[in-house]
CSV table of C-alpha atoms in Angstrom, one decimal:
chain,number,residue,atom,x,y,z
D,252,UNK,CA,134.1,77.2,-20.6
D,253,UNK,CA,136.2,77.7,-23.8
D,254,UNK,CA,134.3,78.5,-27.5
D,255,UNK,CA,136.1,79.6,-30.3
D,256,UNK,CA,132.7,79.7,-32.3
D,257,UNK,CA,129.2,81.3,-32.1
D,258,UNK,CA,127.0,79.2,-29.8
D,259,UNK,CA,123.3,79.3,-28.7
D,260,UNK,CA,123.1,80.5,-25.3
D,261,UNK,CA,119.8,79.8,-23.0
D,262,UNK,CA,120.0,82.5,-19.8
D,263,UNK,CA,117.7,82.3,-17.1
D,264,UNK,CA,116.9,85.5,-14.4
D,265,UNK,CA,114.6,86.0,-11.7
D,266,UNK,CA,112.7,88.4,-12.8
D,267,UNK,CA,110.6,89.8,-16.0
D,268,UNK,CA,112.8,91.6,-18.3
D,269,UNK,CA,111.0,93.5,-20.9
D,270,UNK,CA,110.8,92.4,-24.2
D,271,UNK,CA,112.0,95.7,-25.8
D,272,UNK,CA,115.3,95.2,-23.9
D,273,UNK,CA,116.1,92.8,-26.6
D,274,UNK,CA,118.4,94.9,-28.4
D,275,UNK,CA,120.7,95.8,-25.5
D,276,UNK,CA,120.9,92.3,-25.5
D,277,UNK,CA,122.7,91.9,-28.8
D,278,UNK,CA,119.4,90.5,-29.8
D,279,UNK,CA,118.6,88.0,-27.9
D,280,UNK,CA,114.9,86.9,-28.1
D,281,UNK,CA,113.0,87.1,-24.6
D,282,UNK,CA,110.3,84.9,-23.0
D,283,UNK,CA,109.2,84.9,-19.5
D,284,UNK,CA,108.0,81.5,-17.8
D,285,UNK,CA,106.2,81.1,-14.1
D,286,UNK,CA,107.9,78.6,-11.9
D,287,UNK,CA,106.8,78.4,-8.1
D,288,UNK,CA,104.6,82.3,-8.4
D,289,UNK,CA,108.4,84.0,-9.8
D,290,UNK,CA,108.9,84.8,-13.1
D,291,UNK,CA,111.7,83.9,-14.6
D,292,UNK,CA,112.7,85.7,-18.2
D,293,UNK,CA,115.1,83.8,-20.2
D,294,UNK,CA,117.0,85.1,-23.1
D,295,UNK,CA,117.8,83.1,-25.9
D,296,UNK,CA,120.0,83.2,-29.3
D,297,UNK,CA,124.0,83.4,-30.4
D,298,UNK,CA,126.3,84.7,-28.9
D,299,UNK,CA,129.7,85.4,-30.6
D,300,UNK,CA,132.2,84.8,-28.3
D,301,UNK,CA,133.1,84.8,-24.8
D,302,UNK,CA,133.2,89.2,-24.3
D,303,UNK,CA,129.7,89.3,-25.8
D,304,UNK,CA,128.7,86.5,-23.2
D,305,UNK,CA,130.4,88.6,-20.4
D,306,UNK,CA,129.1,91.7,-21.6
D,307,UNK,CA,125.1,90.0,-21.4
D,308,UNK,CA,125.8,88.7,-17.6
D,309,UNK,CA,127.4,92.2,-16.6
D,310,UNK,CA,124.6,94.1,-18.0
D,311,UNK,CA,121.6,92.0,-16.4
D,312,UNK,CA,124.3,91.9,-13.1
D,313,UNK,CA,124.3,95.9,-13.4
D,314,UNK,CA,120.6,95.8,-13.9
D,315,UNK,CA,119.8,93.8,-10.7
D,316,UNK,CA,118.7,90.7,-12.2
D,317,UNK,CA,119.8,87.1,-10.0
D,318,UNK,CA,120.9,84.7,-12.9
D,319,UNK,CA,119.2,81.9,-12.3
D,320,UNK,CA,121.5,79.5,-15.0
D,321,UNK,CA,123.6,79.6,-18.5
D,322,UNK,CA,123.2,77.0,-20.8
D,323,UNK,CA,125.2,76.8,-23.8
D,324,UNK,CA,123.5,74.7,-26.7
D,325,UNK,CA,125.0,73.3,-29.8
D,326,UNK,CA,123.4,70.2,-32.2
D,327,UNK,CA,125.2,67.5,-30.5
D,328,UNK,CA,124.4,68.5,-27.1
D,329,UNK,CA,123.2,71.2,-24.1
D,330,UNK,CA,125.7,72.5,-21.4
D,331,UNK,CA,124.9,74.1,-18.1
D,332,UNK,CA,127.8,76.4,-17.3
């Protein structure tokens, strides 16, 4: 994956991250969703560039959370990555 401009990012984990977490997450809205009795928290917004993206997987990686999916999003389409 290559982006040379801020994108929308969707990221799913297993788990329920709190809400107040947002700011570690460079600000990144969060919502939590039940699929088959887990909860799954997804985290949602812009992301600059490539080290911010890395720096949002290492930190819920460091935090214990299984990532579940990326999906970058633009106006012409959605990419799973």
């Amino acid at each position: 994956m290559e982006f040379t401009t801020s994108n929308n990012f969707v990221i799913g984990v297993k788990g329920k991250l709190e809400k107040d977490l947002s700011e570690i997450f460079g600000g990144l809205s969060i919502s939590h969703k039940m699929e088959n009795n887990t909860t799954i928290s997804y985290l949602e917004g812009e992301i600059i560039d490539q080290a911010e993206l890395i720096g949002i997987l290492n930190t819920l990686f460091n935090m214990r959370f299984p990532i579940i999916n990326v999906k970058m999003e633009n106006a012409n389409r959605t990419k799973a990555i």
